[in-house]
């Protein structure tokens, strides 16, 4: 599966209306979703953002239109003849101070058990009276780092670094975080896992690895997110990483 990786500095965001569904597609979607929940009861039909359109609005500026859906919308991918909008997610390149990149493995209770990826998650729609803009997206990326990795990074220190388009045309907004020592990353990850278990929940991530090159990804057993290798390659092969 080919991955598009765009060099982006700015985003222009605009909300759009979700396309209507026929009664037949809606019924088939709900049937697929209900079967998925039966197989994995941890799935939930929470609100998320899907991508309705993507195009250039200038040099290194992407225009992105988005719609409000819930997770069951993506069950349309398994409905013959139906079309699901691409998902929209944020993720974070979290480097160490010696130039490695953190990869994390999804736990068995998630929708993608055993998959290696970057820390991150689906974009959530704004609350009433709030906007989905660049600041809000940076805040969501920072929140993912806290929840999954126990790393409290100020949103203003995260920089939009790339945008990817991969399987199902899903759009990933990739942020670059400040480098941290390995010990801080491992201690934060352990603390985040303990906090989740104390609340009676399984952590979303169950393992982390630090890789110095795309070749080292081959040692991570299990499926890999489609964007992982291109993003790690871009970061580790950049002439000057702080200008990547």
PDB file of C-alpha atoms in Angstrom:
ATOM      1  CA  UNK A   1       0.000   0.000   0.000  1.00  0.00           C
ATOM      2  CA  UNK A   2       1.533   3.327  -1.093  1.00  0.00           C
ATOM      3  CA  UNK A   3       1.640   6.145   1.423  1.00  0.00           C
ATOM      4  CA  UNK A   4       1.501   9.827   0.546  1.00  0.00           C
ATOM      5  CA  UNK A   5       3.596  12.008   2.844  1.00  0.00           C
ATOM      6  CA  UNK A   6       3.095  15.756   2.526  1.00  0.00           C
ATOM      7  CA  UNK A   7       5.492  18.393   3.797  1.00  0.00           C
ATOM      8  CA  UNK A   8       3.083  20.745   5.592  1.00  0.00           C
ATOM      9  CA  UNK A   9       3.460  23.752   7.903  1.00  0.00           C
ATOM     10  CA  UNK A  10      -0.123  25.049   8.119  1.00  0.00           C
ATOM     11  CA  UNK A  11      -3.678  23.759   7.996  1.00  0.00           C
ATOM     12  CA  UNK A  12      -6.884  25.497   6.990  1.00  0.00           C
ATOM     13  CA  UNK A  13      -9.893  23.727   8.496  1.00  0.00           C
ATOM     14  CA  UNK A  14     -13.559  23.973   7.581  1.00  0.00           C
ATOM     15  CA  UNK A  15     -16.533  21.970   8.848  1.00  0.00           C
ATOM     16  CA  UNK A  16     -18.805  20.312   6.268  1.00  0.00           C
ATOM     17  CA  UNK A  17     -22.000  18.275   6.339  1.00  0.00           C
ATOM     18  CA  UNK A  18     -21.762  14.504   6.423  1.00  0.00           C
ATOM     19  CA  UNK A  19     -23.065  12.904   3.201  1.00  0.00           C
ATOM     20  CA  UNK A  20     -26.496  11.272   3.556  1.00  0.00           C
ATOM     21  CA  UNK A  21     -26.820   7.484   3.787  1.00  0.00           C
ATOM     22  CA  UNK A  22     -29.476   5.363   2.151  1.00  0.00           C
ATOM     23  CA  UNK A  23     -31.648   3.358   4.575  1.00  0.00           C
ATOM     24  CA  UNK A  24     -30.067   0.177   3.183  1.00  0.00           C
ATOM     25  CA  UNK A  25     -26.491   1.349   3.802  1.00  0.00           C
ATOM     26  CA  UNK A  26     -27.410   2.613   7.254  1.00  0.00           C
ATOM     27  CA  UNK A  27     -28.917  -0.745   8.193  1.00  0.00           C
ATOM     28  CA  UNK A  28     -25.943  -2.673   6.799  1.00  0.00           C
ATOM     29  CA  UNK A  29     -23.530  -0.364   8.618  1.00  0.00           C
ATOM     30  CA  UNK A  30     -25.302  -0.923  11.938  1.00  0.00           C
ATOM     31  CA  UNK A  31     -25.276  -4.690  11.411  1.00  0.00           C
ATOM     32  CA  UNK A  32     -21.508  -4.693  10.759  1.00  0.00           C
ATOM     33  CA  UNK A  33     -20.917  -2.488  13.784  1.00  0.00           C
ATOM     34  CA  UNK A  34     -22.996  -4.650  16.104  1.00  0.00           C
ATOM     35  CA  UNK A  35     -21.094  -7.760  15.030  1.00  0.00           C
ATOM     36  CA  UNK A  36     -17.786  -5.971  15.648  1.00  0.00           C
ATOM     37  CA  UNK A  37     -18.889  -4.989  19.167  1.00  0.00           C
ATOM     38  CA  UNK A  38     -19.918  -8.573  19.882  1.00  0.00           C
ATOM     39  CA  UNK A  39     -16.411  -9.698  18.922  1.00  0.00           C
ATOM     40  CA  UNK A  40     -14.744  -6.893  20.896  1.00  0.00           C
ATOM     41  CA  UNK A  41     -16.979  -5.373  23.615  1.00  0.00           C
ATOM     42  CA  UNK A  42     -14.403  -2.645  24.339  1.00  0.00           C
ATOM     43  CA  UNK A  43     -15.359  -0.865  21.095  1.00  0.00           C
ATOM     44  CA  UNK A  44     -17.454   2.250  21.648  1.00  0.00           C
ATOM     45  CA  UNK A  45     -19.404   4.477  19.309  1.00  0.00           C
ATOM     46  CA  UNK A  46     -17.940   7.779  20.418  1.00  0.00           C
ATOM     47  CA  UNK A  47     -17.827  11.003  18.394  1.00  0.00           C
ATOM     48  CA  UNK A  48     -14.925  11.438  15.978  1.00  0.00           C
ATOM     49  CA  UNK A  49     -13.947  13.571  13.013  1.00  0.00           C
ATOM     50  CA  UNK A  50     -13.710  12.282   9.450  1.00  0.00           C
ATOM     51  CA  UNK A  51     -12.046  13.980   6.496  1.00  0.00           C
ATOM     52  CA  UNK A  52     -14.391  15.233   3.770  1.00  0.00           C
ATOM     53  CA  UNK A  53     -11.761  16.795   1.520  1.00  0.00           C
ATOM     54  CA  UNK A  54      -8.083  17.660   1.250  1.00  0.00           C
ATOM     55  CA  UNK A  55      -6.260  20.053  -1.081  1.00  0.00           C
ATOM     56  CA  UNK A  56      -3.455  22.544  -1.272  1.00  0.00           C
ATOM     57  CA  UNK A  57      -4.232  26.146  -0.335  1.00  0.00           C
ATOM     58  CA  UNK A  58      -0.747  27.493  -0.921  1.00  0.00           C
ATOM     59  CA  UNK A  59       2.864  26.598  -0.367  1.00  0.00           C
ATOM     60  CA  UNK A  60       3.008  24.011   2.484  1.00  0.00           C
ATOM     61  CA  UNK A  61      -0.576  24.837   3.518  1.00  0.00           C
ATOM     62  CA  UNK A  62      -3.293  22.193   3.280  1.00  0.00           C
ATOM     63  CA  UNK A  63      -7.020  22.914   3.246  1.00  0.00           C
ATOM     64  CA  UNK A  64      -8.953  20.213   5.098  1.00  0.00           C
ATOM     65  CA  UNK A  65     -12.725  19.923   5.364  1.00  0.00           C
ATOM     66  CA  UNK A  66     -14.119  17.739   8.140  1.00  0.00           C
ATOM     67  CA  UNK A  67     -17.390  16.264   9.335  1.00  0.00           C
ATOM     68  CA  UNK A  68     -18.750  14.922  12.611  1.00  0.00           C
ATOM     69  CA  UNK A  69     -19.334  11.167  12.682  1.00  0.00           C
ATOM     70  CA  UNK A  70     -19.072   8.354  15.215  1.00  0.00           C
ATOM     71  CA  UNK A  71     -16.870   5.282  15.117  1.00  0.00           C
ATOM     72  CA  UNK A  72     -19.608   3.154  13.590  1.00  0.00           C
ATOM     73  CA  UNK A  73     -19.289   5.243  10.421  1.00  0.00           C
ATOM     74  CA  UNK A  74     -16.162   3.269   9.528  1.00  0.00           C
ATOM     75  CA  UNK A  75     -18.150   0.038   9.455  1.00  0.00           C
ATOM     76  CA  UNK A  76     -19.206   1.285   6.010  1.00  0.00           C
ATOM     77  CA  UNK A  77     -15.803   0.075   4.785  1.00  0.00           C
ATOM     78  CA  UNK A  78     -17.242  -3.438   5.001  1.00  0.00           C
ATOM     79  CA  UNK A  79     -20.528  -2.644   3.295  1.00  0.00           C
ATOM     80  CA  UNK A  80     -20.495  -3.526  -0.398  1.00  0.00           C
ATOM     81  CA  UNK A  81     -21.130  -0.491  -2.538  1.00  0.00           C
ATOM     82  CA  UNK A  82     -20.961   1.994   0.343  1.00  0.00           C
ATOM     83  CA  UNK A  83     -18.281   4.603   0.859  1.00  0.00           C
ATOM     84  CA  UNK A  84     -16.833   5.605   4.209  1.00  0.00           C
ATOM     85  CA  UNK A  85     -15.131   8.945   4.616  1.00  0.00           C
ATOM     86  CA  UNK A  86     -11.416   8.799   5.448  1.00  0.00           C
ATOM     87  CA  UNK A  87     -10.583   8.854   9.140  1.00  0.00           C
ATOM     88  CA  UNK A  88      -8.588  11.736  10.619  1.00  0.00           C
ATOM     89  CA  UNK A  89      -6.044  11.221  13.385  1.00  0.00           C
ATOM     90  CA  UNK A  90      -3.135  12.909  15.107  1.00  0.00           C
ATOM     91  CA  UNK A  91       0.126  11.219  15.974  1.00  0.00           C
ATOM     92  CA  UNK A  92       3.449  12.280  17.381  1.00  0.00           C
ATOM     93  CA  UNK A  93       7.071  11.719  16.483  1.00  0.00           C
ATOM     94  CA  UNK A  94       8.613  11.537  19.952  1.00  0.00           C
ATOM     95  CA  UNK A  95      12.419  11.480  19.660  1.00  0.00           C
ATOM     96  CA  UNK A  96      15.007  10.661  22.277  1.00  0.00           C
ATOM     97  CA  UNK A  97      17.903  13.009  22.868  1.00  0.00           C
ATOM     98  CA  UNK A  98      20.205  10.586  21.015  1.00  0.00           C
ATOM     99  CA  UNK A  99      18.140  10.598  17.811  1.00  0.00           C
ATOM    100  CA  UNK A 100      15.924   7.539  18.138  1.00  0.00           C
ATOM    101  CA  UNK A 101      12.149   7.532  17.541  1.00  0.00           C
ATOM    102  CA  UNK A 102       9.537   5.988  19.819  1.00  0.00           C
ATOM    103  CA  UNK A 103       7.181   3.349  18.430  1.00  0.00           C
ATOM    104  CA  UNK A 104       4.369   1.857  20.509  1.00  0.00           C
ATOM    105  CA  UNK A 105       2.372  -1.383  20.302  1.00  0.00           C
ATOM    106  CA  UNK A 106      -1.415  -1.505  20.630  1.00  0.00           C
ATOM    107  CA  UNK A 107      -2.703  -3.750  23.411  1.00  0.00           C
ATOM    108  CA  UNK A 108      -4.844  -6.870  22.764  1.00  0.00           C
ATOM    109  CA  UNK A 109      -8.086  -5.144  23.829  1.00  0.00           C
ATOM    110  CA  UNK A 110      -7.889  -2.434  21.146  1.00  0.00           C
ATOM    111  CA  UNK A 111      -9.291  -2.366  17.619  1.00  0.00           C
ATOM    112  CA  UNK A 112      -5.782  -3.029  16.217  1.00  0.00           C
ATOM    113  CA  UNK A 113      -4.168  -5.521  18.620  1.00  0.00           C
ATOM    114  CA  UNK A 114      -0.421  -5.890  18.301  1.00  0.00           C
ATOM    115  CA  UNK A 115       0.004  -3.062  15.783  1.00  0.00           C
ATOM    116  CA  UNK A 116       3.129  -0.905  16.061  1.00  0.00           C
ATOM    117  CA  UNK A 117       2.515   2.788  15.488  1.00  0.00           C
ATOM    118  CA  UNK A 118       3.259   6.265  16.814  1.00  0.00           C
ATOM    119  CA  UNK A 119       1.480   7.563  19.908  1.00  0.00           C
ATOM    120  CA  UNK A 120      -1.751   9.256  18.885  1.00  0.00           C
ATOM    121  CA  UNK A 121      -5.440   8.830  18.287  1.00  0.00           C
ATOM    122  CA  UNK A 122      -8.532   9.857  16.358  1.00  0.00           C
ATOM    123  CA  UNK A 123      -9.415  13.536  16.162  1.00  0.00           C
ATOM    124  CA  UNK A 124     -12.441  14.413  18.287  1.00  0.00           C
ATOM    125  CA  UNK A 125     -14.980  17.086  17.298  1.00  0.00           C
ATOM    126  CA  UNK A 126     -14.995  20.349  19.227  1.00  0.00           C
ATOM    127  CA  UNK A 127     -17.509  21.068  21.961  1.00  0.00           C
ATOM    128  CA  UNK A 128     -20.285  23.610  21.386  1.00  0.00           C
ATOM    129  CA  UNK A 129     -18.846  27.089  21.004  1.00  0.00           C
ATOM    130  CA  UNK A 130     -15.324  25.834  20.349  1.00  0.00           C
ATOM    131  CA  UNK A 131     -13.421  25.585  17.077  1.00  0.00           C
ATOM    132  CA  UNK A 132     -11.433  22.816  15.471  1.00  0.00           C
ATOM    133  CA  UNK A 133      -8.315  24.735  14.501  1.00  0.00           C
ATOM    134  CA  UNK A 134      -4.553  24.298  14.584  1.00  0.00           C
ATOM    135  CA  UNK A 135      -4.367  25.079  18.298  1.00  0.00           C
ATOM    136  CA  UNK A 136      -7.096  22.539  19.113  1.00  0.00           C
ATOM    137  CA  UNK A 137      -5.377  19.835  17.068  1.00  0.00           C
ATOM    138  CA  UNK A 138      -2.068  20.500  18.815  1.00  0.00           C
ATOM    139  CA  UNK A 139      -3.910  20.237  22.122  1.00  0.00           C
ATOM    140  CA  UNK A 140      -5.363  16.861  21.132  1.00  0.00           C
ATOM    141  CA  UNK A 141      -1.908  15.599  20.167  1.00  0.00           C
ATOM    142  CA  UNK A 142      -0.519  16.757  23.522  1.00  0.00           C
ATOM    143  CA  UNK A 143      -3.375  15.011  25.326  1.00  0.00           C
ATOM    144  CA  UNK A 144      -2.568  11.738  23.561  1.00  0.00           C
ATOM    145  CA  UNK A 145       1.010  11.967  24.824  1.00  0.00           C
ATOM    146  CA  UNK A 146      -0.217  12.436  28.382  1.00  0.00           C
ATOM    147  CA  UNK A 147      -2.790   9.644  28.245  1.00  0.00           C
ATOM    148  CA  UNK A 148      -0.699   7.054  26.422  1.00  0.00           C
ATOM    149  CA  UNK A 149       2.846   7.946  27.412  1.00  0.00           C
ATOM    150  CA  UNK A 150       2.556   9.911  30.653  1.00  0.00           C
ATOM    151  CA  UNK A 151       4.471  12.770  28.997  1.00  0.00           C
ATOM    152  CA  UNK A 152       3.123  16.245  29.757  1.00  0.00           C
ATOM    153  CA  UNK A 153       4.269  18.257  26.741  1.00  0.00           C
ATOM    154  CA  UNK A 154       2.915  21.811  26.298  1.00  0.00           C
ATOM    155  CA  UNK A 155       0.865  21.918  23.080  1.00  0.00           C
ATOM    156  CA  UNK A 156       2.774  24.961  21.903  1.00  0.00           C
ATOM    157  CA  UNK A 157       5.984  22.951  21.716  1.00  0.00           C
ATOM    158  CA  UNK A 158       4.480  20.443  19.272  1.00  0.00           C
ATOM    159  CA  UNK A 159       5.042  21.360  15.629  1.00  0.00           C
ATOM    160  CA  UNK A 160       2.983  20.126  12.683  1.00  0.00           C
ATOM    161  CA  UNK A 161       5.660  18.229  10.784  1.00  0.00           C
ATOM    162  CA  UNK A 162       3.941  16.165   8.096  1.00  0.00           C
ATOM    163  CA  UNK A 163       0.576  14.922   6.854  1.00  0.00           C
ATOM    164  CA  UNK A 164       0.148  11.337   5.655  1.00  0.00           C
ATOM    165  CA  UNK A 165      -2.514   9.678   3.515  1.00  0.00           C
ATOM    166  CA  UNK A 166      -2.624   5.906   3.656  1.00  0.00           C
ATOM    167  CA  UNK A 167      -4.975   2.929   3.808  1.00  0.00           C
ATOM    168  CA  UNK A 168      -8.629   3.863   3.180  1.00  0.00           C
ATOM    169  CA  UNK A 169      -7.249   7.357   2.379  1.00  0.00           C
ATOM    170  CA  UNK A 170      -6.999   7.965   6.143  1.00  0.00           C
ATOM    171  CA  UNK A 171      -5.325  11.263   6.988  1.00  0.00           C
ATOM    172  CA  UNK A 172      -2.677  11.488   9.699  1.00  0.00           C
ATOM    173  CA  UNK A 173      -1.545  14.814  11.146  1.00  0.00           C
ATOM    174  CA  UNK A 174       1.973  14.159  12.425  1.00  0.00           C
ATOM    175  CA  UNK A 175       3.474  16.424  15.085  1.00  0.00           C
ATOM    176  CA  UNK A 176       7.106  16.622  16.152  1.00  0.00           C
ATOM    177  CA  UNK A 177       7.717  16.725  19.917  1.00  0.00           C
ATOM    178  CA  UNK A 178      10.830  17.964  21.723  1.00  0.00           C
ATOM    179  CA  UNK A 179      13.473  15.291  22.299  1.00  0.00           C
ATOM    180  CA  UNK A 180      13.572  13.659  25.740  1.00  0.00           C
ATOM    181  CA  UNK A 181      15.920  11.205  27.494  1.00  0.00           C
ATOM    182  CA  UNK A 182      15.053   7.524  27.180  1.00  0.00           C
ATOM    183  CA  UNK A 183      14.625   7.267  30.947  1.00  0.00           C
ATOM    184  CA  UNK A 184      11.887   9.945  30.900  1.00  0.00           C
ATOM    185  CA  UNK A 185       9.994   8.125  28.148  1.00  0.00           C
ATOM    186  CA  UNK A 186      10.136   4.743  29.874  1.00  0.00           C
ATOM    187  CA  UNK A 187       9.208   6.142  33.279  1.00  0.00           C
ATOM    188  CA  UNK A 188       6.308   8.100  31.792  1.00  0.00           C
ATOM    189  CA  UNK A 189       5.022   5.062  29.896  1.00  0.00           C
ATOM    190  CA  UNK A 190       5.133   2.904  33.023  1.00  0.00           C
ATOM    191  CA  UNK A 191       3.319   5.577  35.050  1.00  0.00           C
ATOM    192  CA  UNK A 192       0.588   5.956  32.403  1.00  0.00           C
ATOM    193  CA  UNK A 193       0.035   2.181  32.365  1.00  0.00           C
ATOM    194  CA  UNK A 194      -0.232   2.077  36.155  1.00  0.00           C
ATOM    195  CA  UNK A 195      -2.757   4.910  36.142  1.00  0.00           C
ATOM    196  CA  UNK A 196      -4.958   3.102  33.617  1.00  0.00           C
ATOM    197  CA  UNK A 197      -4.880  -0.163  35.544  1.00  0.00           C
ATOM    198  CA  UNK A 198      -5.704   1.681  38.766  1.00  0.00           C
ATOM    199  CA  UNK A 199      -8.907   2.835  37.053  1.00  0.00           C
ATOM    200  CA  UNK A 200      -9.745  -0.745  36.068  1.00  0.00           C
ATOM    201  CA  UNK A 201      -8.854  -0.230  32.407  1.00  0.00           C
ATOM    202  CA  UNK A 202      -6.338  -1.927  30.151  1.00  0.00           C
ATOM    203  CA  UNK A 203      -3.711   0.503  28.809  1.00  0.00           C
ATOM    204  CA  UNK A 204      -4.153   1.237  25.117  1.00  0.00           C
ATOM    205  CA  UNK A 205      -0.439   0.581  24.553  1.00  0.00           C
ATOM    206  CA  UNK A 206       1.375  -2.392  26.035  1.00  0.00           C
ATOM    207  CA  UNK A 207       4.959  -1.975  24.783  1.00  0.00           C
ATOM    208  CA  UNK A 208       7.306   0.667  23.415  1.00  0.00           C
ATOM    209  CA  UNK A 209      10.478   0.513  21.335  1.00  0.00           C
ATOM    210  CA  UNK A 210      13.081   3.073  20.330  1.00  0.00           C
ATOM    211  CA  UNK A 211      14.387   2.803  16.772  1.00  0.00           C
ATOM    212  CA  UNK A 212      17.323   4.538  15.141  1.00  0.00           C
ATOM    213  CA  UNK A 213      16.461   3.716  11.521  1.00  0.00           C
ATOM    214  CA  UNK A 214      13.701   2.215   9.356  1.00  0.00           C
ATOM    215  CA  UNK A 215      15.708  -1.026   9.207  1.00  0.00           C
ATOM    216  CA  UNK A 216      15.240  -1.516  12.959  1.00  0.00           C
ATOM    217  CA  UNK A 217      11.469  -1.589  12.497  1.00  0.00           C
ATOM    218  CA  UNK A 218      11.875  -5.089  11.039  1.00  0.00           C
ATOM    219  CA  UNK A 219      12.684  -6.315  14.541  1.00  0.00           C
ATOM    220  CA  UNK A 220       9.267  -5.257  15.847  1.00  0.00           C
ATOM    221  CA  UNK A 221       7.114  -8.371  15.513  1.00  0.00           C
ATOM    222  CA  UNK A 222       3.514  -7.812  14.464  1.00  0.00           C
ATOM    223  CA  UNK A 223       1.648  -5.532  12.049  1.00  0.00           C
ATOM    224  CA  UNK A 224       2.869  -1.982  11.526  1.00  0.00           C
ATOM    225  CA  UNK A 225       0.805   1.131  10.836  1.00  0.00           C
ATOM    226  CA  UNK A 226       1.233   1.948   7.158  1.00  0.00           C
ATOM    227  CA  UNK A 227       2.693   5.375   7.883  1.00  0.00           C
ATOM    228  CA  UNK A 228       5.285   4.164  10.413  1.00  0.00           C
ATOM    229  CA  UNK A 229       8.165   3.299   8.087  1.00  0.00           C
ATOM    230  CA  UNK A 230       7.890   6.428   5.886  1.00  0.00           C
ATOM    231  CA  UNK A 231       7.684   8.718   8.931  1.00  0.00           C
ATOM    232  CA  UNK A 232      10.624   7.068  10.711  1.00  0.00           C
ATOM    233  CA  UNK A 233      12.618   7.206   7.481  1.00  0.00           C
ATOM    234  CA  UNK A 234      11.915  10.890   6.999  1.00  0.00           C
ATOM    235  CA  UNK A 235      12.895  11.754  10.550  1.00  0.00           C
ATOM    236  CA  UNK A 236      16.020   9.630  10.882  1.00  0.00           C
ATOM    237  CA  UNK A 237      17.369  10.570   7.451  1.00  0.00           C
ATOM    238  CA  UNK A 238      16.744  14.318   7.724  1.00  0.00           C
ATOM    239  CA  UNK A 239      20.025  16.264   7.298  1.00  0.00           C
ATOM    240  CA  UNK A 240      19.311  18.297  10.431  1.00  0.00           C
ATOM    241  CA  UNK A 241      16.541  16.783  12.532  1.00  0.00           C
ATOM    242  CA  UNK A 242      15.543  20.054  14.159  1.00  0.00           C
ATOM    243  CA  UNK A 243      14.779  21.327  10.653  1.00  0.00           C
ATOM    244  CA  UNK A 244      13.002  18.134   9.511  1.00  0.00           C
TER     245      UNK A 244
END
